[in-house]
XYZ file of C-alpha atoms in Angstrom:
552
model
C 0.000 0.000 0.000
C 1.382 4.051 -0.526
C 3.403 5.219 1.830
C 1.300 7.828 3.864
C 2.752 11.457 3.255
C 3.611 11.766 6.617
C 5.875 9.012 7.203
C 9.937 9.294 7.102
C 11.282 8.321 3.596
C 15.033 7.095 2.946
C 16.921 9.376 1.176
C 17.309 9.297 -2.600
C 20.267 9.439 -4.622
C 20.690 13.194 -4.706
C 20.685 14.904 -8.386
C 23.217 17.641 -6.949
C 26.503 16.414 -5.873
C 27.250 16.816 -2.295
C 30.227 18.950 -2.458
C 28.302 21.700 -4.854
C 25.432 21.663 -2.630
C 27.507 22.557 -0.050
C 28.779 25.611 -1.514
C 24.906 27.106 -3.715
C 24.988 30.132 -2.168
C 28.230 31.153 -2.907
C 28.027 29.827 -6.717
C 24.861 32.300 -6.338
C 25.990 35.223 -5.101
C 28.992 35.058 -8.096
C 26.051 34.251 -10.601
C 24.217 37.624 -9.523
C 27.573 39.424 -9.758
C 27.928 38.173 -13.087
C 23.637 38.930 -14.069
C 24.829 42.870 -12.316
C 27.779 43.291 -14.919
C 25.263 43.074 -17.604
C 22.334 45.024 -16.119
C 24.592 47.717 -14.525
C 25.990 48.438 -17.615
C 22.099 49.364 -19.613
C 21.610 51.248 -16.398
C 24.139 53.416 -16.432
C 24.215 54.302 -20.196
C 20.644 55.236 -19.665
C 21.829 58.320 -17.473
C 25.050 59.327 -19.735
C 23.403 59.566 -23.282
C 23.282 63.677 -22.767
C 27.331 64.048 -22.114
C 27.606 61.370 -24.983
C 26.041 63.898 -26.994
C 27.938 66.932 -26.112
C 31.014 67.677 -28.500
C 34.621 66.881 -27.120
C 36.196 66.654 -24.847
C 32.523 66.493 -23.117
C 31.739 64.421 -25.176
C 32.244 62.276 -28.572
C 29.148 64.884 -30.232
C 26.564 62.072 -31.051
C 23.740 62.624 -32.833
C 20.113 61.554 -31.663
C 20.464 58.521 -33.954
C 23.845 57.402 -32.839
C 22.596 57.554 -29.660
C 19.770 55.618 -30.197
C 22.004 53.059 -31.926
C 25.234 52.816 -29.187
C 21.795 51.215 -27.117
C 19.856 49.440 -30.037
C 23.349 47.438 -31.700
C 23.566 46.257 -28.226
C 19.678 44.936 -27.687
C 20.056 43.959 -31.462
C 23.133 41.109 -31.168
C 21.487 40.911 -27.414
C 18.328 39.131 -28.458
C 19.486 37.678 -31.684
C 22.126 35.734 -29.978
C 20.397 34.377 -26.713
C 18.977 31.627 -27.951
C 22.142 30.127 -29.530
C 24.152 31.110 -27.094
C 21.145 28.813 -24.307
C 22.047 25.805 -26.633
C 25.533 26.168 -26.957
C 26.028 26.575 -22.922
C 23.722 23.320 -23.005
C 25.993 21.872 -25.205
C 29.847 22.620 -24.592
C 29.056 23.233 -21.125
C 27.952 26.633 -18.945
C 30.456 27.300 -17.123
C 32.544 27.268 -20.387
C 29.964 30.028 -22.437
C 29.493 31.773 -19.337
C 33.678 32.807 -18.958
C 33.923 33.464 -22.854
C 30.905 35.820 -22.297
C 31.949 37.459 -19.228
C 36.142 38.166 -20.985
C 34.071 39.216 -24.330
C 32.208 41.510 -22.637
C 35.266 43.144 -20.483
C 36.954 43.709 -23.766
C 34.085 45.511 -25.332
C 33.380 47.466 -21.882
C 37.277 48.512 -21.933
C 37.221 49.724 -25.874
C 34.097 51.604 -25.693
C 35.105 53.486 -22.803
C 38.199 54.863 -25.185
C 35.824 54.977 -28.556
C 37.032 58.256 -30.460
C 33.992 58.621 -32.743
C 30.078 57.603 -32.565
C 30.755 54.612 -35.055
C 33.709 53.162 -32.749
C 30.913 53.119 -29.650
C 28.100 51.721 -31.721
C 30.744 49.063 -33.247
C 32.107 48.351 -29.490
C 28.602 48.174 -28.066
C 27.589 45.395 -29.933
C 30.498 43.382 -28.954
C 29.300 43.994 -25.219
C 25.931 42.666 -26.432
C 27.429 39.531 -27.853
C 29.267 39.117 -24.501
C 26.027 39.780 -22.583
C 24.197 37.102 -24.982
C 25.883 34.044 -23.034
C 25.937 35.483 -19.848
C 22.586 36.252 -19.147
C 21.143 32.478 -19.843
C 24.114 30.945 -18.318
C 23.415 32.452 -14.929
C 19.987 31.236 -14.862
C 20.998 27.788 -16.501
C 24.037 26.977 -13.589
C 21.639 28.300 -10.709
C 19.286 25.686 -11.941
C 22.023 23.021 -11.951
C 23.243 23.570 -8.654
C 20.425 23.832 -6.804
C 17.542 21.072 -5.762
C 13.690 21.635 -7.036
C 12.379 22.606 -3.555
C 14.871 25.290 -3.386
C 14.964 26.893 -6.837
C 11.895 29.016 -6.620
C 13.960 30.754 -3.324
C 17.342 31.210 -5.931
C 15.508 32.386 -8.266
C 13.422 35.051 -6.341
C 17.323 36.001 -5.123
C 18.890 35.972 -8.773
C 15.487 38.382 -9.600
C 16.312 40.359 -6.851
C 20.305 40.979 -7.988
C 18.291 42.807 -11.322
C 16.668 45.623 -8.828
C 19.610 46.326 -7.258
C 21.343 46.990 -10.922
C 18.773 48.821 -11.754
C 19.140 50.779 -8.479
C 22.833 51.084 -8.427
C 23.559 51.791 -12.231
C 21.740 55.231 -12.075
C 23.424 56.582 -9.103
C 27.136 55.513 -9.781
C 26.613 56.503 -13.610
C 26.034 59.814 -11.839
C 28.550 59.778 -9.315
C 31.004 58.977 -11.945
C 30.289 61.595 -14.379
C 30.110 64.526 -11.386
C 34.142 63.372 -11.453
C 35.379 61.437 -14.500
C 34.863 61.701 -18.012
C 32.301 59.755 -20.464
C 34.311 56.774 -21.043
C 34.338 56.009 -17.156
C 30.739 54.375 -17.243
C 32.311 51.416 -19.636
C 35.580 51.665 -17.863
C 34.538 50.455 -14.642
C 33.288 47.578 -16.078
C 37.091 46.385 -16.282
C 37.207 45.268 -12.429
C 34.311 43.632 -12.013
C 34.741 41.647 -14.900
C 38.387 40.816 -13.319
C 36.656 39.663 -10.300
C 34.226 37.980 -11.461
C 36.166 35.654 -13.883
C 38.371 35.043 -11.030
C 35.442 33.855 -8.523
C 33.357 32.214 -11.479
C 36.732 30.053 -11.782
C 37.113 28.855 -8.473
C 33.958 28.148 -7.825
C 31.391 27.908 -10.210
C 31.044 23.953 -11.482
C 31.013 22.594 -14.501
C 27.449 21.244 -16.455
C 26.068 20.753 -19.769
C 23.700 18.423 -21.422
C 24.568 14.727 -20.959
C 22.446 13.818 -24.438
C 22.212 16.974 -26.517
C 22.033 14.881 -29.668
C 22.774 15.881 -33.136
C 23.564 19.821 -33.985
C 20.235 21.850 -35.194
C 22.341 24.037 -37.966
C 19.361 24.967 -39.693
C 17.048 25.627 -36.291
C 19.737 27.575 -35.542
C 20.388 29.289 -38.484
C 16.796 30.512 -38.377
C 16.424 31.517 -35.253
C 19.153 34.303 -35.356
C 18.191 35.484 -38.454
C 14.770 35.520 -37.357
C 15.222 37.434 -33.857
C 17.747 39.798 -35.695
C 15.221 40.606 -38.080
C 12.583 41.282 -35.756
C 13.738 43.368 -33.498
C 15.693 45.173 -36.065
C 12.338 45.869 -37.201
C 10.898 47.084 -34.047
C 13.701 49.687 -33.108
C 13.807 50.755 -37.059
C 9.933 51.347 -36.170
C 10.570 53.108 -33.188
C 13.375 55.474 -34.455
C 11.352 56.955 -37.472
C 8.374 56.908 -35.413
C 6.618 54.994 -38.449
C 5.625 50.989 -38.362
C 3.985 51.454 -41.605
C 8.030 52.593 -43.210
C 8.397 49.822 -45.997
C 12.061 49.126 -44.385
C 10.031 48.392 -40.951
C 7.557 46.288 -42.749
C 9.722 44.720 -44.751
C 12.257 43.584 -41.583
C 9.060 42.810 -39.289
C 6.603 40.703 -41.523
C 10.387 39.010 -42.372
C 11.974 38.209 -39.319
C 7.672 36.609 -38.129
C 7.761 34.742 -41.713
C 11.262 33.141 -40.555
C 10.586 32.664 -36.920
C 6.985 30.621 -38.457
C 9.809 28.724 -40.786
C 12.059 28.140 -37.508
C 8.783 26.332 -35.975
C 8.160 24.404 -38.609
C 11.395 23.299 -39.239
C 11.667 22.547 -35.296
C 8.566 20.543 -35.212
C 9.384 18.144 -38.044
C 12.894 17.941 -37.082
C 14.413 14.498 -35.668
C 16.590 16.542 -33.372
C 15.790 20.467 -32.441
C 17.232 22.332 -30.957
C 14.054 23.563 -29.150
C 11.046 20.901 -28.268
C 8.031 23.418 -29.575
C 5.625 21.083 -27.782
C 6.580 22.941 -24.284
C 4.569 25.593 -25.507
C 1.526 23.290 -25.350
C 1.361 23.537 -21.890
C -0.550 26.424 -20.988
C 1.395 27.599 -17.675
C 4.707 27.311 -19.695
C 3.510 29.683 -22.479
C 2.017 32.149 -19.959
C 4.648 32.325 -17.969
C 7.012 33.455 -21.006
C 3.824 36.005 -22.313
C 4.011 37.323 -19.260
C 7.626 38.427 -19.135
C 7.173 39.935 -22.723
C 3.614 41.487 -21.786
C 5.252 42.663 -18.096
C 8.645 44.090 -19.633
C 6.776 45.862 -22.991
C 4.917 47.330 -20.243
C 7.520 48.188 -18.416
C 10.310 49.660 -20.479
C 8.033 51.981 -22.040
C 7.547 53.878 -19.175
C 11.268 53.614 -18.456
C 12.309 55.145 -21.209
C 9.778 58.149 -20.795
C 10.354 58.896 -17.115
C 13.787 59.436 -17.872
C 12.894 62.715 -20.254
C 9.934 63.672 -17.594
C 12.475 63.687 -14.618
C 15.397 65.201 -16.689
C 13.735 67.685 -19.304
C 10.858 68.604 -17.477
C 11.271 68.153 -13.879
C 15.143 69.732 -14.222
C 16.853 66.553 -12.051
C 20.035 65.680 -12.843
C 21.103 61.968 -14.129
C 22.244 61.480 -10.252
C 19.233 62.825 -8.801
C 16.801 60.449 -11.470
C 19.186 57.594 -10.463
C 18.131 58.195 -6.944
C 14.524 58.740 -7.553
C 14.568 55.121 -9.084
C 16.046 53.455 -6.124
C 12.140 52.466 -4.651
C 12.086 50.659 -7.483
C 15.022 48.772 -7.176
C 14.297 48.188 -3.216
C 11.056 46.950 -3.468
C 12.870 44.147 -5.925
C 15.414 42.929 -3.812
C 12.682 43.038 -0.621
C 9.730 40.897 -1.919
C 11.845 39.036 -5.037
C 13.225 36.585 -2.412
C 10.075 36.282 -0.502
C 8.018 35.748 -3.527
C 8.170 32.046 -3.450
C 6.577 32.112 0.113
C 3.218 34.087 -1.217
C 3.134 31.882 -3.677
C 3.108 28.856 -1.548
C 0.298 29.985 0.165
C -2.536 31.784 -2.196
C -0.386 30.419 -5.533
C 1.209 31.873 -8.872
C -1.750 32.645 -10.471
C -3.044 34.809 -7.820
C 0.093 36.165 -7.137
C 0.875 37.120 -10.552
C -2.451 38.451 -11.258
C -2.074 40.867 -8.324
C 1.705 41.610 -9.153
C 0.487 42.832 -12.700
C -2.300 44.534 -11.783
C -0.226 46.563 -8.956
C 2.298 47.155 -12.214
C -0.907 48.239 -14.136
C -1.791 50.796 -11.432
C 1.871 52.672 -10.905
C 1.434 53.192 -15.147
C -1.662 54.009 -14.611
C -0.510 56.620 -12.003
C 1.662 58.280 -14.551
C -0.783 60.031 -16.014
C -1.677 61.883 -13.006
C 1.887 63.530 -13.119
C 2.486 66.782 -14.096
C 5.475 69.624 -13.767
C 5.005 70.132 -10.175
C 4.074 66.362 -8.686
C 5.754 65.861 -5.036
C 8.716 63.568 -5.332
C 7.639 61.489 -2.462
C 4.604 60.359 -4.560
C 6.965 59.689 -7.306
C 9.107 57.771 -5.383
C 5.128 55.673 -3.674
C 4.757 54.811 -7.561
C 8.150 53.568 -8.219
C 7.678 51.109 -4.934
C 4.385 50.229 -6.220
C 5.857 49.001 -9.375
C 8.793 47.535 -8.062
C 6.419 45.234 -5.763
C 4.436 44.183 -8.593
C 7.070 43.157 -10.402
C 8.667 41.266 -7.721
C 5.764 39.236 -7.533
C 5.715 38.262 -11.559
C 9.466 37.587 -12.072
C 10.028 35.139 -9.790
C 7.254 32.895 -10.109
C 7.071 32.596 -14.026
C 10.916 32.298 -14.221
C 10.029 29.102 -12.023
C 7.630 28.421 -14.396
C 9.491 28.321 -17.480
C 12.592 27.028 -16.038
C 10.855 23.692 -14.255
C 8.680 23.088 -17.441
C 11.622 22.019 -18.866
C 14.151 19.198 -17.644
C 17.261 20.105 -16.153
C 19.683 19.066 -18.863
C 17.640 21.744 -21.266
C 18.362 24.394 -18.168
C 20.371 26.877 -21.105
C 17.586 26.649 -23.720
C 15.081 27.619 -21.334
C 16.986 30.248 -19.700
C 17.239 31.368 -23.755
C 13.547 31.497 -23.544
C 12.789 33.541 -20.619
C 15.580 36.143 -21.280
C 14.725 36.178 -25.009
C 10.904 36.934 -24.815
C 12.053 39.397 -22.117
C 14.378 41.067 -24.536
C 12.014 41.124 -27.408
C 8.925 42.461 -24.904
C 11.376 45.024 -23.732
C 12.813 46.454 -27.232
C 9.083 46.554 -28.508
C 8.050 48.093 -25.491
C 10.533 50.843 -26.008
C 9.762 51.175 -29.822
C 5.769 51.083 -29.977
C 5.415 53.134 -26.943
C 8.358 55.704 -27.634
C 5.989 56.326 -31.317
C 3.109 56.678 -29.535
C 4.645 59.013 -26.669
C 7.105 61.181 -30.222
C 3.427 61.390 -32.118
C 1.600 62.810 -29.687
C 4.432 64.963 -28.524
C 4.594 65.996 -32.247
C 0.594 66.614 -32.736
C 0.828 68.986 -29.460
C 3.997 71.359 -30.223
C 3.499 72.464 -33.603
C 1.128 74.429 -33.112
C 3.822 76.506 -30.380
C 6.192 76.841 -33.548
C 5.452 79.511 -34.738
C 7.924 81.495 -33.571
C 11.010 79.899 -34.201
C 13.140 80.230 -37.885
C 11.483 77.774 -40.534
C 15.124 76.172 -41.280
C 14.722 74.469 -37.565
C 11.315 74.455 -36.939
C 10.980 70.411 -38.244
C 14.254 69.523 -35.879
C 12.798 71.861 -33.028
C 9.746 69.150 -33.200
C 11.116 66.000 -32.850
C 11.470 65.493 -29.336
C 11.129 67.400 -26.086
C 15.147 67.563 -26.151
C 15.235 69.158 -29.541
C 12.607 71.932 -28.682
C 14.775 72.806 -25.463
C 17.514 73.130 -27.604
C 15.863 75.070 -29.913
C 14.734 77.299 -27.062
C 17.755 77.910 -25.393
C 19.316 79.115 -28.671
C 16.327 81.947 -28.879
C 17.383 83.227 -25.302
C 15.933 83.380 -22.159
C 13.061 85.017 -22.679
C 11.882 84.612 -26.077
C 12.823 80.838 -25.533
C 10.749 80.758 -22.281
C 6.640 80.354 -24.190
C 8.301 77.543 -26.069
C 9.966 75.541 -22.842
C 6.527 76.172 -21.182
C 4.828 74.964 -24.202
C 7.364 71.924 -24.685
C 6.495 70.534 -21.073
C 3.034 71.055 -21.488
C 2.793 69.030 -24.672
C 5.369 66.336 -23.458
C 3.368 65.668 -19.748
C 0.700 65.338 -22.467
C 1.825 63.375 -24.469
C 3.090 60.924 -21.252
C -0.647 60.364 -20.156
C -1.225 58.951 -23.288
C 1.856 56.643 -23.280
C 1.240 55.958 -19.661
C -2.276 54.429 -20.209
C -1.040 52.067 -22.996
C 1.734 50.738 -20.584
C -1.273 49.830 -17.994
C -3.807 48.717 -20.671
C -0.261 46.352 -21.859
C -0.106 45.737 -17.664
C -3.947 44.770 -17.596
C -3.859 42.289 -20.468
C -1.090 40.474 -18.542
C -3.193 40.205 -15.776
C -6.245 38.652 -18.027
C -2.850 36.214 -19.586
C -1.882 34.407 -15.670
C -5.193 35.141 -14.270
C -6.367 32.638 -17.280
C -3.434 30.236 -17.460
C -0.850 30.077 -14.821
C -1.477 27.317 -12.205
C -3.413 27.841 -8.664
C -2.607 27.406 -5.335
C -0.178 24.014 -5.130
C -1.897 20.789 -2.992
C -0.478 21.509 0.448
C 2.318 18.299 1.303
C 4.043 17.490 4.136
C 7.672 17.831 5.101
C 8.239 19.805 1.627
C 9.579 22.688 3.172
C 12.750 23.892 4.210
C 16.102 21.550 4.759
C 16.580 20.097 8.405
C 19.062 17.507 9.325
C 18.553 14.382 7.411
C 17.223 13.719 3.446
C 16.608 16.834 1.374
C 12.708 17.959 0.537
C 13.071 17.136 -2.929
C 15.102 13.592 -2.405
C 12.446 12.325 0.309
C 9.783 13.107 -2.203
C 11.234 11.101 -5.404
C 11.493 8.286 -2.875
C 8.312 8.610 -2.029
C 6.409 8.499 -5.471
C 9.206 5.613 -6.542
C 7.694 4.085 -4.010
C 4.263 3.970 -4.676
C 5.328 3.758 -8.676
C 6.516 0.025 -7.745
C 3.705 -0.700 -5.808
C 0.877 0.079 -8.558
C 2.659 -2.750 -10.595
C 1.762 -6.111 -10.703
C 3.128 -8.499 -8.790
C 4.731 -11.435 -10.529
């Protein structure tokens, strides 16, 4: 007869060696130094894109489009690459993909920091994002590897947690560092850390990979980077001019979907691929990963506009913005860890229905703001969100990563980080158009006054028509500044209600899909003297496996 669920179990063959169990949370805490690198580094160029743009020494004098692409060549090799780069870790091993990743990216950090032209830092930039491309999964992929079932969803609310405090600390020591050093310093200190954390990944980060990968996908693979490269490609082409109807847009968009449909095909009939489409059968797996692209399209929209609204308009500097983030960032590395412990108790689809919907509402809240909004409500709304989110990450990371098995740990790190990548880059690109067209409908009319061989620059963006204004002098210039934050905090309402209504179909996606609250078990929880949760368990079921078969 079944065991009952209360009674002591023998311990299991463990699927974590002893001597790397011992050591997890160190092999964590140099996995989140290695997941900081990489989200440091976006954090920080977000607050140095003005001195970027002044001429030298300042500066290296980039335009608004260089700009634009020193961030999107990154994203673009980014998200093409991290699928491969889940397989090959996978394959050759992650501890392998995640050093080459980590030196590639120290070398591109060190030579953009000393770029003596626009096209150098855009060239240099992508070579960071190529770096970046095996990082990012590997981290997830190892922490999988080295740590039992039971204990995962707590590593993974900590690894989630380790992206709030980049977010947090990339603002304010991008500030602190341009207060002192010059432009290049943001990519310089990237040097160290890499030093460090090459050193530590070394010692004491172990060695795993697929035991069976099988035969090489060449042609899965093929069409997956070509695919994602299109794609996005697509998206921030859309978002520069402004335009998704541009034939280039169309063109790299209906493209990059037409070979991403060929890449499934391919992958379904394929004797060996390199992905197993079926995962997305299963209902919690595919909203977990629509969630992270619904949550971070949401998300990075409003990012990328609070920046201008708490530069341009509210007159902060990039320190001071960094700083106003940090409630963000702390609400992250508070509840991220604790997640898994609400979600034990009410489950992940309440959980993540409640974390979206409290994202929903601090979007929402945006378009309440105006030129004169305290900074302590600011800073309510940045906790808000940072809550929310630390009740989505978590749990549908879980999700994704323990729909698949463990061997496949790289490809479905790939997954998670590469919808989050693609949500994130469309985010930016559909609601930076909606948030330029508006801005655009509202100013021209305040034109007027300024010389026809400038007025089409002067209304491009809120920077432009500062620019433009400062030129005309203090006080013919001031109508226009007045007129430039009126129509921008305008023009932000609009944008900030399309994040939420983004935030609100999210909700309707886990609410719908994700799994309820988990049976309640016994002796599943925590680690105390003898077998481990998830070995006692696996006993337990082999147990009653043998006895449901006939006896002979």
């Amino acid at each position: 007869m079944p065991i009952p669920s209360g009674a002591p179990a023998a311990p299991a063959v463990p699927r974590v060696p002893e001597a790397i169990h011992r050591r997890r949370w160190w092999i964590l805490a140099v996995l989140m130094f290695s997941l900081l690198i990489v989200v440091l580094d976006n954090s920080i160029l977000n607050v140095a894109v003005k001195t970027i743009a002044s001429p030298a020494p300042t500066g290296i004098g980039a335009t608004q489009s260089e700009l634009e692409w020193a961030i999107n060549s990154y994203t673009l090799v980014f998200a093409g690459l991290l699928f491969t780069a889940g397989l090959l870790g996978d394959r050759i091993g992650r501890k392998k993909v995640l050093l080459a990743g980590t030196l590639v990216f120290g070398i591109g950090s060190a030579l953009a920091a000393f770029s003596a032209s626009p096209g150098e830092l855009i060239t240099w930039r992508a070579l960071m994002g190529l770096g970046a491309a095996f990082v990012m999964p590997a981290t997830l992929a190892v922490l999988v590897n080295v740590f039992e079932r039971d204990e995962q969803p707590k590593a993974i609310g900590i690894w989630a947690g380790s992206v709030g405090l980049g977010i947090a600390i990339g603002p304010i020591t991008g500030g602190l560092l341009l207060e002192h050093f010059w432009w290049g310093s943001i990519f310089l200190v990237n040097v160290p850390v890499v030093v460090i954390a090459l050193i530590a990944m070394a010692i004491l980060v172990p060695e795993s990979r697929d035991p069976k990968p099988g035969k090489v996908d060449p042609v899965g693979v093929a069409l997956s980077i070509v695919g994602l490269v299109l794609l996005v490609y697509g998206i921030i082409r859309g978002g520069e001019l402004a335009d998704f109807t541009d034939t280039t847009v169309l063109l790299a968009i209906v493209g990059g979907l037409l070979v991403l449909a060929g890449f499934v095909w391919h992958e379904k009939r394929s004797s060996h691929p390199a992905i197993d489409i079926t995962y997305f059968r299963k209902p919690a797996f595919s909203a977990a990963v629509a969630a992270i692209a619904l949550v971070f399209f949401a998300l990075m929209g409003v990012t990328f506009f609070s920046a201008f609204y708490l530069q341009s308009v509210r007159g902060y500097t990039a320190l001071e913005s960094g700083l106003l983030i940090v409630p963000l960032a702390a609400a992250q590395m508070i509840f991220a860890p604790r997640a898994r412990l609400v979600v034990d108790r009410f489950g992940a689809r309440a959980v993540c229905t409640v974390g979206m919907l409290l994202v929903a509402a601090g979007l929402a809240a945006f378009a309440l703001f105006d030129a004169g909004t305290p900074v302590w409500l600011m800073c309510l709304v940045f906790f808000v969100q940072g809550t929310g989110m630390a009740h989505i990450m978590p749990p549908v990371t879980v999700a994704v990563m323990q729909a698949l098995p463990r061997e496949k740990a790289g490809s479905g790190s790939a997954i998670n980080n590469t919808f989050r990548q693609v949500g994130g880059a469309l985010g930016i690109a559909v609601l930076g158009s909606v948030l330029s067209t508006v801005y655009r409908g509202d100013i021209e009319g305040h034109l007027g006054t300024v010389p026809a061989g400038v007025r089409d620059v002067a209304g491009e963006s809120i920077e432009a028509t500062l620019g433009v204004a400062e030129k005309l002098g203090p006080v013919a210039g001031k109508p226009l500044v007045a007129a430039a934050n009126d129509a921008f905090i305008g023009a932000m309402h609009v944008t900030a209600l399309g994040s939420a209504a983004v935030a609100l179909i999210g909700a309707v996606v886990v609410g719908l899909f994700l799994p309820g609250r988990p049976p309640a078990t016994t002796g599943t929880t925590g680690t105390t003297g003898g077998a481990r949760p998830a070995q006692k368990r696996e006993k337990r079921e082999e147990r009653e496996e043998k006895e449901k078969q006939p006896t002979r």
